[in-house]
XYZ file of C-alpha atoms in Angstrom:
489
model
C 24.263 7.105 4.493
C 23.501 3.502 3.624
C 23.084 0.778 6.198
C 26.481 -0.853 6.784
C 27.231 -4.379 7.917
C 29.921 -4.744 10.551
C 30.503 -8.415 11.275
C 27.314 -9.767 12.807
C 25.834 -6.321 13.353
C 24.640 -3.389 11.277
C 24.258 0.309 11.978
C 21.353 2.693 11.536
C 21.876 6.351 10.703
C 20.257 9.717 11.129
C 19.459 10.549 7.476
C 19.651 14.293 8.215
C 23.251 14.147 9.456
C 24.656 10.756 8.515
C 25.541 10.087 12.153
C 25.301 6.551 13.531
C 22.373 6.298 15.951
C 22.377 2.591 16.760
C 23.958 -0.803 16.227
C 21.822 -3.916 15.927
C 22.362 -7.652 15.455
C 21.933 -9.367 12.123
C 19.748 -12.292 13.134
C 20.508 -15.541 11.351
C 17.972 -17.969 9.950
C 18.490 -20.178 13.007
C 17.818 -17.284 15.360
C 14.687 -16.339 13.431
C 13.446 -19.920 13.615
C 14.090 -19.936 17.378
C 12.044 -16.737 17.744
C 9.165 -18.308 15.833
C 9.368 -21.402 18.058
C 9.133 -19.216 21.165
C 6.231 -17.354 19.590
C 4.446 -20.651 18.958
C 4.342 -21.364 22.697
C 3.479 -17.756 23.536
C 0.575 -17.829 21.068
C -1.109 -20.628 23.004
C -1.036 -18.559 26.184
C -2.081 -15.350 24.412
C -5.058 -17.114 22.807
C -6.082 -18.567 26.180
C -6.573 -15.052 27.596
C -9.639 -14.582 25.428
C -10.769 -11.312 23.920
C -11.188 -9.570 27.281
C -7.771 -10.581 28.604
C -6.023 -9.520 25.434
C -7.916 -6.227 25.335
C -6.796 -5.465 28.886
C -3.131 -6.006 28.039
C -3.354 -4.153 24.737
C -4.884 -1.240 26.649
C -1.836 -1.215 28.937
C 0.442 -1.097 25.910
C -1.657 1.655 24.363
C -1.356 3.690 27.533
C 2.418 3.327 27.448
C 2.522 4.515 23.833
C 0.397 7.544 24.695
C 2.269 8.474 27.888
C 5.709 8.054 26.333
C 4.815 9.630 23.013
C 7.616 12.256 23.057
C 10.185 9.528 23.685
C 9.050 7.376 20.774
C 8.669 10.410 18.517
C 12.297 11.210 19.225
C 13.377 7.754 18.054
C 11.240 8.080 14.915
C 12.750 11.474 14.081
C 16.244 10.218 14.764
C 15.978 7.329 12.315
C 13.734 8.841 9.615
C 14.552 12.535 9.796
C 10.882 13.517 9.811
C 9.776 16.491 11.948
C 8.454 15.782 15.431
C 4.930 16.796 14.412
C 4.859 14.227 11.612
C 6.224 11.560 13.958
C 3.475 12.413 16.435
C 0.810 12.219 13.718
C 1.694 8.683 12.715
C 1.860 7.589 16.352
C -1.549 9.132 17.099
C -3.100 7.245 14.183
C -1.400 4.014 15.246
C -2.807 4.335 18.784
C -6.298 4.884 17.360
C -6.027 1.689 15.324
C -4.721 -0.289 18.295
C -7.673 0.885 20.391
C -10.191 -0.026 17.684
C -8.756 -3.490 17.077
C -8.796 -4.408 20.772
C -12.315 -3.062 21.295
C -13.943 -4.716 18.279
C -12.129 -8.059 18.088
C -14.826 -9.997 19.962
C -17.664 -8.568 17.878
C -15.903 -9.260 14.575
C -14.275 -12.604 15.367
C -16.548 -14.145 17.992
C -19.184 -16.842 17.290
C -21.902 -15.780 14.858
C -25.061 -17.675 14.027
C -25.819 -18.578 10.426
C -29.035 -19.861 8.908
C -28.872 -23.617 8.202
C -31.485 -23.395 5.453
C -34.681 -25.414 5.047
C -33.015 -28.649 3.965
C -30.911 -28.855 7.135
C -33.229 -27.009 9.497
C -32.446 -29.546 12.221
C -28.933 -28.109 12.438
C -27.573 -25.104 14.330
C -24.973 -23.327 12.185
C -22.284 -20.945 13.391
C -18.939 -19.535 12.371
C -16.152 -18.157 14.502
C -12.640 -16.946 13.779
C -9.653 -18.620 15.384
C -6.114 -17.203 15.568
C -3.672 -18.317 12.901
C -0.940 -18.828 15.501
C 2.223 -16.883 14.640
C 2.283 -13.947 12.233
C 5.478 -12.558 10.734
C 5.415 -8.799 10.062
C 7.986 -7.165 7.794
C 7.717 -3.409 8.211
C 8.775 -0.353 6.180
C 10.886 2.649 7.076
C 8.673 5.512 5.876
C 6.044 5.112 8.635
C 7.862 2.778 11.040
C 5.102 2.848 13.697
C 1.802 3.445 11.913
C 2.294 0.984 9.064
C 3.591 -2.130 10.877
C 1.148 -1.602 13.748
C -1.602 -1.767 11.139
C -0.726 -5.457 10.983
C 0.687 -6.043 14.468
C -2.260 -4.515 16.366
C -4.866 -6.473 14.442
C -2.883 -9.708 14.551
C -2.459 -9.410 18.325
C -6.113 -8.521 18.886
C -7.083 -11.601 16.862
C -5.083 -13.779 19.263
C -1.810 -14.327 17.410
C 1.770 -13.973 18.529
C 3.925 -11.802 16.250
C 7.548 -11.841 15.131
C 8.407 -8.371 13.812
C 11.226 -7.562 11.417
C 11.462 -3.761 11.044
C 13.249 -2.079 8.173
C 17.026 -1.995 8.478
C 16.693 1.806 8.310
C 14.473 1.996 11.424
C 15.435 -0.887 13.746
C 15.476 1.404 16.773
C 11.792 2.180 16.357
C 11.032 -1.548 16.147
C 13.119 -2.232 19.245
C 11.301 0.488 21.184
C 7.892 -0.904 20.235
C 8.744 -4.481 21.188
C 10.365 -3.505 24.485
C 7.408 -1.331 25.475
C 5.043 -4.203 24.689
C 7.121 -6.553 26.847
C 6.729 -4.143 29.762
C 2.941 -4.272 29.360
C 2.874 -8.031 28.683
C 5.861 -9.524 30.541
C 4.589 -13.093 30.896
C 5.471 -14.500 27.458
C 7.222 -13.283 24.280
C 4.019 -12.544 22.416
C 5.682 -9.809 20.325
C 9.314 -10.400 19.378
C 11.892 -8.496 17.345
C 14.312 -9.788 14.736
C 16.666 -7.358 12.995
C 18.849 -7.507 9.925
C 18.776 -6.951 6.197
C 16.962 -8.726 3.402
C 18.242 -12.176 4.351
C 16.653 -11.864 7.793
C 13.301 -10.976 6.246
C 13.617 -13.899 3.839
C 14.380 -16.193 6.767
C 11.198 -15.057 8.488
C 9.115 -16.071 5.467
C 10.600 -19.583 5.650
C 10.562 -19.966 9.447
C 7.174 -21.635 9.785
C 4.993 -18.631 10.536
C 1.303 -18.956 9.713
C 1.128 -15.721 7.726
C 3.410 -12.948 6.516
C 2.320 -9.297 6.454
C 4.686 -7.296 4.258
C 4.878 -3.602 3.412
C 7.422 -2.355 0.897
C 8.120 -2.187 -2.808
C 6.352 -4.358 -5.363
C 9.676 -5.906 -6.389
C 10.474 -6.977 -2.827
C 6.862 -8.068 -2.294
C 7.204 -10.503 -5.186
C 10.338 -11.964 -3.593
C 8.494 -12.350 -0.286
C 5.651 -14.150 -2.072
C 8.059 -16.458 -3.889
C 9.799 -17.372 -0.649
C 6.514 -17.877 1.220
C 5.211 -20.036 -1.614
C 7.819 -22.692 -0.791
C 5.804 -23.560 2.326
C 2.384 -22.327 1.123
C 2.542 -19.585 3.744
C -0.205 -17.018 3.011
C 0.781 -13.376 2.694
C -0.803 -9.935 2.795
C 1.118 -7.498 0.620
C 1.011 -3.693 0.672
C 3.397 -2.698 -2.091
C 3.031 1.017 -2.707
C 1.121 3.072 -5.211
C 0.991 5.876 -7.744
C -2.056 7.530 -6.295
C -4.166 9.979 -8.300
C -6.116 13.039 -7.173
C -9.038 14.243 -9.321
C -10.262 17.841 -9.374
C -13.725 18.419 -10.844
C -14.967 21.734 -12.232
C -17.065 22.393 -9.133
C -14.350 21.527 -6.607
C -13.238 23.721 -3.734
C -9.936 24.658 -5.382
C -8.289 26.023 -2.255
C -8.974 22.777 -0.417
C -7.918 20.675 -3.413
C -4.667 22.618 -3.807
C -3.895 22.300 -0.108
C -4.577 18.546 -0.224
C -2.358 18.188 -3.277
C 0.566 19.985 -1.676
C 0.275 18.168 1.633
C -0.398 14.777 0.022
C 2.541 15.145 -2.358
C 5.189 16.697 -0.106
C 4.484 15.639 3.481
C 6.948 13.065 4.798
C 9.167 14.113 1.858
C 6.712 12.371 -0.455
C 7.613 9.047 1.089
C 4.006 7.936 1.467
C 2.620 4.879 -0.297
C -0.830 6.472 -0.498
C 0.435 10.009 -1.073
C -0.599 12.178 -4.014
C 1.633 11.633 -7.059
C -0.665 12.386 -10.043
C -3.350 15.062 -10.358
C -5.982 15.254 -13.103
C -7.842 18.574 -13.294
C -10.910 19.619 -15.278
C -9.864 22.065 -18.005
C -12.319 24.709 -16.775
C -10.427 25.142 -13.511
C -6.968 23.908 -14.504
C -5.144 27.254 -14.682
C -6.607 28.536 -11.432
C -5.887 25.280 -9.635
C -2.288 25.118 -10.857
C -1.678 28.691 -9.730
C -2.948 27.849 -6.244
C -0.762 24.726 -6.038
C 2.320 26.647 -7.148
C 1.713 29.386 -4.583
C 1.323 26.872 -1.779
C 4.247 24.696 -2.929
C 6.607 27.668 -2.998
C 5.945 28.163 0.712
C 6.865 24.591 1.648
C 10.321 24.432 3.248
C 12.277 21.196 2.823
C 14.068 20.575 6.089
C 11.565 22.549 8.107
C 8.184 21.088 7.102
C 9.462 17.708 6.007
C 12.667 15.789 6.460
C 15.358 14.258 4.269
C 14.994 11.189 2.104
C 15.231 8.369 4.637
C 16.620 5.875 2.111
C 19.511 7.558 0.249
C 19.106 5.390 -2.859
C 15.693 6.959 -3.428
C 17.402 10.231 -4.335
C 18.498 8.692 -7.637
C 14.933 7.530 -8.380
C 13.500 10.997 -7.767
C 16.248 12.625 -9.860
C 15.631 10.228 -12.757
C 11.881 10.808 -12.744
C 12.295 14.591 -12.810
C 14.891 14.414 -15.576
C 12.732 12.052 -17.664
C 9.729 14.352 -17.310
C 11.694 17.441 -18.369
C 13.385 15.640 -21.246
C 9.968 14.565 -22.583
C 8.671 18.119 -22.689
C 7.372 18.528 -19.167
C 7.855 21.764 -17.261
C 8.780 22.299 -13.612
C 6.772 25.180 -12.150
C 8.361 24.629 -8.749
C 11.623 22.797 -8.153
C 12.955 20.854 -11.103
C 16.311 19.558 -12.270
C 18.248 21.045 -9.341
C 15.687 20.082 -6.675
C 17.527 16.908 -5.610
C 20.299 17.575 -3.128
C 22.585 15.350 -1.085
C 19.927 14.550 1.499
C 16.844 16.653 0.779
C 14.613 17.117 -2.244
C 12.863 20.439 -2.771
C 9.142 20.382 -3.631
C 8.691 19.858 -7.363
C 5.516 20.546 -9.367
C 5.548 19.183 -12.926
C 3.064 19.924 -15.725
C 2.743 18.877 -19.371
C 4.335 15.525 -18.586
C 3.475 12.759 -21.093
C 1.561 9.871 -19.564
C 4.220 7.344 -20.582
C 6.971 9.028 -18.516
C 8.382 7.324 -15.439
C 7.204 10.322 -13.384
C 3.630 9.253 -14.196
C 3.963 5.475 -14.524
C 6.334 4.527 -11.673
C 6.175 5.176 -7.955
C 8.469 8.140 -7.280
C 8.327 8.116 -3.476
C 9.643 11.645 -3.261
C 8.268 15.216 -2.969
C 7.125 15.570 -6.588
C 3.720 15.770 -8.240
C 2.518 15.834 -11.854
C -0.572 17.850 -12.817
C -2.462 17.170 -16.061
C -5.396 18.920 -17.747
C -8.406 16.769 -18.765
C -11.484 17.601 -20.827
C -13.871 16.035 -18.306
C -14.032 13.664 -15.384
C -14.497 10.638 -17.628
C -11.045 11.289 -19.030
C -9.740 11.877 -15.514
C -11.043 8.492 -14.340
C -9.667 6.713 -17.404
C -6.206 8.191 -16.951
C -6.238 7.617 -13.205
C -7.149 3.952 -13.722
C -4.509 3.485 -16.429
C -1.926 2.332 -13.911
C -0.360 -0.880 -12.699
C -1.073 0.328 -9.160
C -4.348 0.482 -7.272
C -3.815 1.654 -3.707
C -5.382 4.993 -2.749
C -6.996 7.957 -4.499
C -8.608 11.312 -3.795
C -11.524 13.153 -5.413
C -12.468 16.806 -5.051
C -15.994 17.372 -6.354
C -19.115 18.870 -4.802
C -21.708 17.018 -6.888
C -20.047 13.830 -8.148
C -17.694 12.768 -5.361
C -19.270 9.380 -4.602
C -19.794 8.535 -8.260
C -16.180 9.256 -9.175
C -14.838 7.495 -6.081
C -16.683 4.293 -6.988
C -15.251 4.337 -10.503
C -11.628 4.542 -9.385
C -9.935 1.136 -9.259
C -8.230 1.656 -5.936
C -8.595 0.082 -2.534
C -9.702 3.332 -0.918
C -10.697 6.846 -1.918
C -10.935 10.084 0.070
C -13.494 12.675 -1.034
C -12.788 16.376 -0.461
C -10.014 15.665 2.066
C -6.558 14.081 1.783
C -5.858 10.535 3.013
C -8.790 10.539 5.439
C -9.316 6.792 4.989
C -5.975 6.116 6.688
C -7.170 7.579 9.976
C -10.538 5.797 10.129
C -9.818 2.565 11.962
C -13.041 0.869 10.870
C -12.110 1.092 7.177
C -9.997 -1.603 5.504
C -6.750 -0.587 3.808
C -5.068 -2.325 0.885
C -4.740 -2.351 -2.862
C -4.708 -4.368 -6.059
C -2.322 -4.993 -8.928
C 1.217 -3.826 -8.175
C -0.108 -2.360 -4.916
C -0.598 -5.867 -3.534
C -3.570 -7.630 -1.996
C -5.200 -8.433 1.311
C -6.421 -5.877 3.833
C -5.320 -4.436 7.151
C -7.453 -2.227 9.450
C -11.153 -2.553 10.159
C -13.099 -5.827 10.446
C -11.382 -7.071 7.305
C -8.014 -6.491 8.963
C -8.990 -8.554 11.992
C -10.251 -11.388 9.784
C -7.024 -11.221 7.750
C -5.224 -12.632 10.780
C -7.732 -15.337 11.696
C -9.120 -18.480 10.120
C -12.868 -18.987 9.846
C -14.142 -22.061 11.640
C -17.573 -23.336 10.545
C -19.534 -25.509 12.984
C -22.758 -27.379 12.303
C -24.455 -28.936 15.356
C -27.412 -31.266 15.025
C -30.234 -30.149 17.313
C -32.553 -33.104 16.609
C -32.710 -36.051 14.262
C -34.076 -35.122 10.844
C -37.231 -36.961 9.732
C -35.600 -37.481 6.333
C -32.082 -38.947 6.296
C -30.015 -37.467 3.479
C -26.472 -38.389 4.480
C -26.932 -42.077 5.116
C -26.949 -45.351 3.156
C -30.331 -45.887 4.828
C -31.742 -43.261 2.510
C -34.664 -44.780 0.582
C -35.982 -44.287 -2.947
C -39.074 -42.746 -1.372
C -36.876 -40.189 0.415
C -35.152 -39.321 -2.839
C -38.514 -38.821 -4.561
C -39.722 -36.548 -1.768
C -36.525 -34.464 -1.956
C -36.847 -34.218 -5.735
C -40.396 -32.894 -5.498
C -39.413 -30.485 -2.730
C -36.580 -29.017 -4.807
C -38.836 -28.664 -7.832
C -41.415 -26.822 -5.751
C -38.901 -24.560 -4.035
C -36.604 -23.764 -6.945
C -38.129 -25.092 -10.153
C -39.784 -21.833 -11.132
C -36.514 -19.918 -11.244
């Protein structure tokens, strides 16, 4: 079912049954602006708590998430259709990131000494990171806890207040998160919720926030950027991917096949950094494909992954499969009849030309293309021949690091699927159509703070450089000093 407007409200649905599971307000531009104004005052208080005070309150929220995990998992399953185990997995990862951000915020963002250099050795130099103020977060529906908390947790730990607009497909998850935070931090509206459709998200970009963190399609990301540009509001964009997996001749084929099947089909393929393209060395191609097919045939749509959360995506998946088959590709599992009314069966495609939509465009469904390559140089070239640059995976015993470094993606996992997503100290983000900016890790904390440079004079310099009292003699001395220090190259 699609999201339906009913007056000033809209409804969310269980994608597995089509039943209505909640009704939520469509917040107007004026209401969004009022939320941002409240957040502006709350941000002052939140910043005043300091790193220790914020860490204490974030720990209370983290405890609530952990203790009430079954409750939140139920809401996730209800609105996305994903199995309880998958809902738990994304919540576990989100809690890990929240813990890391709160623990490391002081170390990453606190005052740091810098060398003033010889010329200004009378100065003490330092840099520290100050909160931006209010951050607007526009979240997706495919991982409605893990993904937005990748921005929310780090923004809060950095000292900002947050106004959160969840996807119209998962507003109940957003509501649960904000209400649980308010129980842990009841003093001020540090984390607020606004709900609605695209117009509400657009209003948030124009409401005077200090930064927008957006996750969604590249097309919508461009609209967010255009709207934010009206007020020079900076943005961090995570806009999906068409992630490759490379299999070298010396790879553990069982592990690579398992990673391919899980990376392609888990969460019904609705994973921005999931496996969509596989390039396999010709020496092991046939054996690898046979292992993937055997594993894929055992995957049960409806049991091991849920329905397509966004019904319109069914047409995209159907088109990509049809285009691949029409161009000469073959479906070894699934195929033309794999797309049902709500679910898509696992589909493994081979012999698909590189110019097909199934290879070039983000499918966001449980399909995967597998191609034979003569060597890993060809694999890297074909993997990099994409408008996207989000995640990637390499299976190789001898050349894993080398191949990983050559892939033009924001992150690469070697000999395991998507491991970078669970390591809180690693930054996450992409390039090209996958967006820009980083969440997670130290880079994620700095994404939601502004660097403040401070130079403090410790004693008066014997030679005045920044003064009209500077003499010709001083200039001559400085000239000789520079020649001595740097003139030899």
